[in-house]
Amino acid sequence: DFTSSLLPKADLTYLADQDIHNGFIFAQDGNNFYDILILGHSEYVTQEEYNNFKKFVENGGTIILFDANTFYTEIDYDLINNKITLVKGHTWSFDGEKAWRDIRERWANETTQWVGSNFICSQCDITFNNNPFSYTHHEENYLTNRNVKILIDYEAQSKFNYKIAAHELSHGLGKVIGLRIFGSDVVDNNNFLKFYEDIILSSI
């Protein structure tokens, strides 16, 4: 509703993971069907989803990552039975018969290149010295690409000494904007809503 109030003339649509997986964000000629995608906690995605999100940005679209810990684990989608299965990530791999310990973040290197940040941790102690949204540590991403444009440096303190910041990164003809905190936790904060409003309106 808040986004609708900011963009009263826009055609807003709810999309499911299956829509992204099946490429319904693209027209028949391969161009983007939408201008902006706003993602919540998209932690588990298929390889097809991941590729389509990246292609959407390369085509000139804008993706706003509302929450942290996106694109962390690959899953497989069974269209016939409408079921998902873990493939790789979250320190595990699964081949359909057996599971074994493996990597934490499925596309860590690729995500660094076109998103600009990666997941840090959930069970760790992080404080924020610049905290305009009165945010409490939940899940965050830290900067891993030096080419990002920092929008807000949260001045995080932790044993990792990583920089946690809202950022923007151009990729192809489009861009990715990441709030890199768990934005769902602060949707009632007026400062956060104003920041979100500025991002939306500047992305048109």
PDB file of C-alpha atoms in Angstrom:
ATOM      1  CA  ASP A   1       0.000   0.000   0.000  1.00  0.00           C
ATOM      2  CA  PHE A   2       2.816   2.407   0.814  1.00  0.00           C
ATOM      3  CA  THR A   3       4.524   1.749  -2.522  1.00  0.00           C
ATOM      4  CA  SER A   4       1.196   2.231  -4.293  1.00  0.00           C
ATOM      5  CA  SER A   5       0.787   5.600  -2.611  1.00  0.00           C
ATOM      6  CA  LEU A   6       4.228   6.641  -3.859  1.00  0.00           C
ATOM      7  CA  LEU A   7       3.517   5.478  -7.427  1.00  0.00           C
ATOM      8  CA  PRO A   8      -0.235   5.982  -7.951  1.00  0.00           C
ATOM      9  CA  LYS A   9       0.034   5.633 -11.743  1.00  0.00           C
ATOM     10  CA  ALA A  10       2.194   2.520 -11.677  1.00  0.00           C
ATOM     11  CA  ASP A  11       0.996  -0.985 -12.447  1.00  0.00           C
ATOM     12  CA  LEU A  12       2.041  -2.972  -9.375  1.00  0.00           C
ATOM     13  CA  THR A  13       2.022  -6.772  -9.466  1.00  0.00           C
ATOM     14  CA  TYR A  14       2.749  -9.485  -6.919  1.00  0.00           C
ATOM     15  CA  LEU A  15       5.107 -12.115  -8.324  1.00  0.00           C
ATOM     16  CA  ALA A  16       5.833 -15.579  -6.967  1.00  0.00           C
ATOM     17  CA  ASP A  17       9.126 -17.443  -7.143  1.00  0.00           C
ATOM     18  CA  GLN A  18       7.613 -19.623  -9.848  1.00  0.00           C
ATOM     19  CA  ASP A  19       7.021 -16.535 -12.016  1.00  0.00           C
ATOM     20  CA  ILE A  20      10.686 -15.549 -11.812  1.00  0.00           C
ATOM     21  CA  HIS A  21      11.813 -19.156 -12.329  1.00  0.00           C
ATOM     22  CA  ASN A  22       9.712 -19.401 -15.486  1.00  0.00           C
ATOM     23  CA  GLY A  23      10.920 -16.079 -16.871  1.00  0.00           C
ATOM     24  CA  PHE A  24       7.580 -14.269 -16.683  1.00  0.00           C
ATOM     25  CA  ILE A  25       9.430 -11.019 -15.935  1.00  0.00           C
ATOM     26  CA  PHE A  26      10.436 -10.878 -19.605  1.00  0.00           C
ATOM     27  CA  ALA A  27       8.456 -10.120 -22.742  1.00  0.00           C
ATOM     28  CA  GLN A  28       8.563 -12.453 -25.729  1.00  0.00           C
ATOM     29  CA  ASP A  29      11.402 -10.428 -27.276  1.00  0.00           C
ATOM     30  CA  GLY A  30      13.536 -10.940 -24.156  1.00  0.00           C
ATOM     31  CA  ASN A  31      13.194  -7.391 -22.848  1.00  0.00           C
ATOM     32  CA  ASN A  32      12.065  -6.671 -19.308  1.00  0.00           C
ATOM     33  CA  PHE A  33       8.342  -6.697 -18.665  1.00  0.00           C
ATOM     34  CA  TYR A  34       8.790  -4.600 -15.503  1.00  0.00           C
ATOM     35  CA  ASP A  35      10.908  -1.605 -14.529  1.00  0.00           C
ATOM     36  CA  ILE A  36      11.557  -2.377 -10.851  1.00  0.00           C
ATOM     37  CA  LEU A  37      11.541  -5.567  -8.792  1.00  0.00           C
ATOM     38  CA  ILE A  38      11.332  -5.276  -5.007  1.00  0.00           C
ATOM     39  CA  LEU A  39      12.473  -8.438  -3.255  1.00  0.00           C
ATOM     40  CA  GLY A  40      11.894  -9.480   0.317  1.00  0.00           C
ATOM     41  CA  HIS A  41      13.774 -12.308   1.986  1.00  0.00           C
ATOM     42  CA  SER A  42      14.684 -14.206  -1.197  1.00  0.00           C
ATOM     43  CA  GLU A  43      17.120 -16.546   0.521  1.00  0.00           C
ATOM     44  CA  TYR A  44      16.325 -19.692  -1.481  1.00  0.00           C
ATOM     45  CA  VAL A  45      16.203 -19.499  -5.289  1.00  0.00           C
ATOM     46  CA  THR A  46      16.626 -21.843  -8.227  1.00  0.00           C
ATOM     47  CA  GLN A  47      19.469 -21.457 -10.694  1.00  0.00           C
ATOM     48  CA  GLU A  48      16.916 -20.252 -13.230  1.00  0.00           C
ATOM     49  CA  GLU A  49      15.632 -17.622 -10.803  1.00  0.00           C
ATOM     50  CA  TYR A  50      19.139 -16.412 -10.074  1.00  0.00           C
ATOM     51  CA  ASN A  51      19.975 -16.152 -13.759  1.00  0.00           C
ATOM     52  CA  ASN A  52      16.721 -14.318 -14.511  1.00  0.00           C
ATOM     53  CA  PHE A  53      17.249 -11.772 -11.744  1.00  0.00           C
ATOM     54  CA  LYS A  54      20.723 -11.067 -13.095  1.00  0.00           C
ATOM     55  CA  LYS A  55      19.462 -10.816 -16.677  1.00  0.00           C
ATOM     56  CA  PHE A  56      16.722  -8.415 -15.542  1.00  0.00           C
ATOM     57  CA  VAL A  57      19.368  -6.029 -14.211  1.00  0.00           C
ATOM     58  CA  GLU A  58      21.600  -6.452 -17.255  1.00  0.00           C
ATOM     59  CA  ASN A  59      18.613  -5.523 -19.446  1.00  0.00           C
ATOM     60  CA  GLY A  60      18.236  -2.220 -17.615  1.00  0.00           C
ATOM     61  CA  GLY A  61      15.967  -3.078 -14.698  1.00  0.00           C
ATOM     62  CA  THR A  62      16.345  -2.060 -11.074  1.00  0.00           C
ATOM     63  CA  ILE A  63      16.197  -4.589  -8.242  1.00  0.00           C
ATOM     64  CA  ILE A  64      15.664  -3.325  -4.704  1.00  0.00           C
ATOM     65  CA  LEU A  65      16.762  -5.825  -2.062  1.00  0.00           C
ATOM     66  CA  PHE A  66      14.560  -4.990   0.891  1.00  0.00           C
ATOM     67  CA  ASP A  67      16.000  -7.618   3.224  1.00  0.00           C
ATOM     68  CA  ALA A  68      19.449  -9.100   3.682  1.00  0.00           C
ATOM     69  CA  ASN A  69      20.529 -12.718   3.112  1.00  0.00           C
ATOM     70  CA  THR A  70      19.294 -12.888  -0.484  1.00  0.00           C
ATOM     71  CA  PHE A  71      20.415 -15.498  -3.033  1.00  0.00           C
ATOM     72  CA  TYR A  72      22.049 -17.598  -0.311  1.00  0.00           C
ATOM     73  CA  THR A  73      21.014 -21.134  -1.242  1.00  0.00           C
ATOM     74  CA  GLU A  74      20.180 -22.949  -4.476  1.00  0.00           C
ATOM     75  CA  ILE A  75      17.050 -25.068  -4.578  1.00  0.00           C
ATOM     76  CA  ASP A  76      15.459 -27.218  -7.262  1.00  0.00           C
ATOM     77  CA  TYR A  77      11.813 -26.712  -8.213  1.00  0.00           C
ATOM     78  CA  ASP A  78       9.608 -29.648  -9.178  1.00  0.00           C
ATOM     79  CA  LEU A  79       6.899 -28.132 -11.392  1.00  0.00           C
ATOM     80  CA  ILE A  80       4.731 -31.239 -11.489  1.00  0.00           C
ATOM     81  CA  ASN A  81       4.583 -31.809  -7.720  1.00  0.00           C
ATOM     82  CA  ASN A  82       5.092 -28.130  -6.797  1.00  0.00           C
ATOM     83  CA  LYS A  83       7.907 -29.002  -4.398  1.00  0.00           C
ATOM     84  CA  ILE A  84      11.348 -27.596  -3.718  1.00  0.00           C
ATOM     85  CA  THR A  85      14.541 -29.425  -2.758  1.00  0.00           C
ATOM     86  CA  LEU A  86      17.839 -28.093  -1.460  1.00  0.00           C
ATOM     87  CA  VAL A  87      20.703 -28.323  -3.945  1.00  0.00           C
ATOM     88  CA  LYS A  88      23.618 -26.320  -2.525  1.00  0.00           C
ATOM     89  CA  GLY A  89      24.208 -23.730   0.195  1.00  0.00           C
ATOM     90  CA  HIS A  90      23.674 -23.205   3.915  1.00  0.00           C
ATOM     91  CA  THR A  91      26.754 -25.458   4.416  1.00  0.00           C
ATOM     92  CA  TRP A  92      25.072 -28.388   2.634  1.00  0.00           C
ATOM     93  CA  SER A  93      24.776 -30.047  -0.761  1.00  0.00           C
ATOM     94  CA  PHE A  94      22.168 -32.621  -1.737  1.00  0.00           C
ATOM     95  CA  ASP A  95      22.090 -34.741  -4.901  1.00  0.00           C
ATOM     96  CA  GLY A  96      18.647 -36.255  -4.359  1.00  0.00           C
ATOM     97  CA  GLU A  97      19.977 -39.260  -2.456  1.00  0.00           C
ATOM     98  CA  LYS A  98      22.655 -38.107  -0.050  1.00  0.00           C
ATOM     99  CA  ALA A  99      23.701 -34.866   1.639  1.00  0.00           C
ATOM    100  CA  TRP A 100      27.161 -33.645   2.609  1.00  0.00           C
ATOM    101  CA  ARG A 101      28.765 -30.584   4.169  1.00  0.00           C
ATOM    102  CA  ASP A 102      29.550 -27.891   1.613  1.00  0.00           C
ATOM    103  CA  ILE A 103      29.693 -24.121   1.022  1.00  0.00           C
ATOM    104  CA  ARG A 104      27.716 -21.490   2.948  1.00  0.00           C
ATOM    105  CA  GLU A 105      26.651 -19.142   0.145  1.00  0.00           C
ATOM    106  CA  ARG A 106      25.863 -20.740  -3.203  1.00  0.00           C
ATOM    107  CA  TRP A 107      26.767 -17.896  -5.570  1.00  0.00           C
ATOM    108  CA  ALA A 108      29.082 -15.853  -3.323  1.00  0.00           C
ATOM    109  CA  ASN A 109      31.538 -14.812  -6.049  1.00  0.00           C
ATOM    110  CA  GLU A 110      28.890 -14.110  -8.688  1.00  0.00           C
ATOM    111  CA  THR A 111      26.745 -12.145  -6.244  1.00  0.00           C
ATOM    112  CA  THR A 112      29.728 -10.007  -5.290  1.00  0.00           C
ATOM    113  CA  GLN A 113      30.122  -8.973  -8.931  1.00  0.00           C
ATOM    114  CA  TRP A 114      26.567  -7.843  -9.705  1.00  0.00           C
ATOM    115  CA  VAL A 115      24.937  -7.278  -6.291  1.00  0.00           C
ATOM    116  CA  GLY A 116      27.937  -6.007  -4.357  1.00  0.00           C
ATOM    117  CA  SER A 117      27.501  -7.622  -0.937  1.00  0.00           C
ATOM    118  CA  ASN A 118      27.261 -10.992   0.766  1.00  0.00           C
ATOM    119  CA  PHE A 119      25.622 -12.391   3.880  1.00  0.00           C
ATOM    120  CA  ILE A 120      27.617 -11.982   7.086  1.00  0.00           C
ATOM    121  CA  CYS A 121      25.959 -14.018   9.871  1.00  0.00           C
ATOM    122  CA  SER A 122      22.918 -14.274  12.085  1.00  0.00           C
ATOM    123  CA  GLN A 123      24.338 -15.685  15.331  1.00  0.00           C
ATOM    124  CA  CYS A 124      26.904 -12.964  15.952  1.00  0.00           C
ATOM    125  CA  ASP A 125      27.185  -9.716  17.865  1.00  0.00           C
ATOM    126  CA  ILE A 126      26.820  -6.583  15.719  1.00  0.00           C
ATOM    127  CA  THR A 127      26.090  -3.042  16.818  1.00  0.00           C
ATOM    128  CA  PHE A 128      25.374  -0.030  14.601  1.00  0.00           C
ATOM    129  CA  ASN A 129      26.796   3.364  15.511  1.00  0.00           C
ATOM    130  CA  ASN A 130      24.904   5.064  12.690  1.00  0.00           C
ATOM    131  CA  ASN A 131      21.398   3.759  13.185  1.00  0.00           C
ATOM    132  CA  PRO A 132      18.782   6.128  11.694  1.00  0.00           C
ATOM    133  CA  PHE A 133      16.120   3.385  11.618  1.00  0.00           C
ATOM    134  CA  SER A 134      16.528   2.169  15.240  1.00  0.00           C
ATOM    135  CA  TYR A 135      17.466  -1.216  13.820  1.00  0.00           C
ATOM    136  CA  THR A 136      18.489  -4.215  15.923  1.00  0.00           C
ATOM    137  CA  HIS A 137      20.830  -6.851  14.515  1.00  0.00           C
ATOM    138  CA  HIS A 138      18.968  -9.652  12.768  1.00  0.00           C
ATOM    139  CA  GLU A 139      20.514 -10.581   9.392  1.00  0.00           C
ATOM    140  CA  GLU A 140      22.776  -8.334   7.329  1.00  0.00           C
ATOM    141  CA  ASN A 141      25.019  -8.266   4.282  1.00  0.00           C
ATOM    142  CA  TYR A 142      28.492  -6.747   4.179  1.00  0.00           C
ATOM    143  CA  LEU A 143      30.141  -4.967   1.251  1.00  0.00           C
ATOM    144  CA  THR A 144      32.296  -7.159  -0.993  1.00  0.00           C
ATOM    145  CA  ASN A 145      32.571  -5.004  -4.132  1.00  0.00           C
ATOM    146  CA  ARG A 146      34.622  -1.807  -4.013  1.00  0.00           C
ATOM    147  CA  ASN A 147      32.607  -0.289  -6.867  1.00  0.00           C
ATOM    148  CA  VAL A 148      29.389   0.080  -4.880  1.00  0.00           C
ATOM    149  CA  LYS A 149      27.979   3.513  -4.169  1.00  0.00           C
ATOM    150  CA  ILE A 150      27.311   3.745  -0.430  1.00  0.00           C
ATOM    151  CA  LEU A 151      23.937   5.270   0.437  1.00  0.00           C
ATOM    152  CA  ILE A 152      24.098   4.815   4.220  1.00  0.00           C
ATOM    153  CA  ASP A 153      27.079   3.497   6.180  1.00  0.00           C
ATOM    154  CA  TYR A 154      25.615   1.933   9.298  1.00  0.00           C
ATOM    155  CA  GLU A 155      29.055   2.089  10.963  1.00  0.00           C
ATOM    156  CA  ALA A 156      28.761  -1.480  12.161  1.00  0.00           C
ATOM    157  CA  GLN A 157      30.983  -2.900  14.876  1.00  0.00           C
ATOM    158  CA  SER A 158      31.657  -6.615  15.174  1.00  0.00           C
ATOM    159  CA  LYS A 159      34.542  -9.050  15.474  1.00  0.00           C
ATOM    160  CA  PHE A 160      34.598  -9.242  11.670  1.00  0.00           C
ATOM    161  CA  ASN A 161      35.135  -5.502  11.150  1.00  0.00           C
ATOM    162  CA  TYR A 162      33.069  -5.674   7.943  1.00  0.00           C
ATOM    163  CA  LYS A 163      31.360  -2.630   6.444  1.00  0.00           C
ATOM    164  CA  ILE A 164      27.585  -2.928   6.433  1.00  0.00           C
ATOM    165  CA  ALA A 165      25.881  -0.287   4.322  1.00  0.00           C
ATOM    166  CA  ALA A 166      22.907   0.421   2.128  1.00  0.00           C
ATOM    167  CA  HIS A 167      24.366   0.570  -1.348  1.00  0.00           C
ATOM    168  CA  GLU A 168      23.807   0.802  -5.071  1.00  0.00           C
ATOM    169  CA  LEU A 169      25.714  -1.050  -7.780  1.00  0.00           C
ATOM    170  CA  SER A 170      25.369  -0.639 -11.532  1.00  0.00           C
ATOM    171  CA  HIS A 171      25.428  -3.811 -13.589  1.00  0.00           C
ATOM    172  CA  GLY A 172      24.883  -3.968 -17.326  1.00  0.00           C
ATOM    173  CA  LEU A 173      22.220  -1.390 -18.163  1.00  0.00           C
ATOM    174  CA  GLY A 174      20.555  -1.576 -14.741  1.00  0.00           C
ATOM    175  CA  LYS A 175      21.370  -1.498 -11.052  1.00  0.00           C
ATOM    176  CA  VAL A 176      20.865  -3.235  -7.743  1.00  0.00           C
ATOM    177  CA  ILE A 177      19.975  -1.286  -4.598  1.00  0.00           C
ATOM    178  CA  GLY A 178      20.458  -3.169  -1.357  1.00  0.00           C
ATOM    179  CA  LEU A 179      19.320  -1.953   2.053  1.00  0.00           C
ATOM    180  CA  ARG A 180      21.488  -4.769   3.488  1.00  0.00           C
ATOM    181  CA  ILE A 181      19.746  -4.878   6.816  1.00  0.00           C
ATOM    182  CA  PHE A 182      16.542  -6.801   7.457  1.00  0.00           C
ATOM    183  CA  GLY A 183      14.235  -4.062   6.213  1.00  0.00           C
ATOM    184  CA  SER A 184      11.119  -5.993   7.187  1.00  0.00           C
ATOM    185  CA  ASP A 185      12.008  -5.297  10.825  1.00  0.00           C
ATOM    186  CA  VAL A 186      11.797  -1.504  10.458  1.00  0.00           C
ATOM    187  CA  VAL A 187       8.840  -0.937   8.140  1.00  0.00           C
ATOM    188  CA  ASP A 188       7.117   1.109  10.853  1.00  0.00           C
ATOM    189  CA  ASN A 189      10.053   3.488  11.233  1.00  0.00           C
ATOM    190  CA  ASN A 190       9.358   6.882   9.627  1.00  0.00           C
ATOM    191  CA  ASN A 191      13.021   7.488   8.762  1.00  0.00           C
ATOM    192  CA  PHE A 192      13.143   4.144   7.007  1.00  0.00           C
ATOM    193  CA  LEU A 193       9.983   4.859   5.031  1.00  0.00           C
ATOM    194  CA  LYS A 194      11.387   8.216   3.943  1.00  0.00           C
ATOM    195  CA  PHE A 195      14.612   6.538   2.812  1.00  0.00           C
ATOM    196  CA  TYR A 196      12.593   3.900   0.950  1.00  0.00           C
ATOM    197  CA  GLU A 197      10.509   6.638  -0.667  1.00  0.00           C
ATOM    198  CA  ASP A 198      13.643   8.407  -1.894  1.00  0.00           C
ATOM    199  CA  ILE A 199      14.968   5.147  -3.361  1.00  0.00           C
ATOM    200  CA  ILE A 200      11.723   4.326  -5.159  1.00  0.00           C
ATOM    201  CA  LEU A 201      11.234   7.776  -6.608  1.00  0.00           C
ATOM    202  CA  SER A 202      14.851   8.057  -7.744  1.00  0.00           C
ATOM    203  CA  SER A 203      14.575   4.680  -9.518  1.00  0.00           C
ATOM    204  CA  ILE A 204      11.783   5.705 -11.872  1.00  0.00           C
TER     205      ILE A 204
END
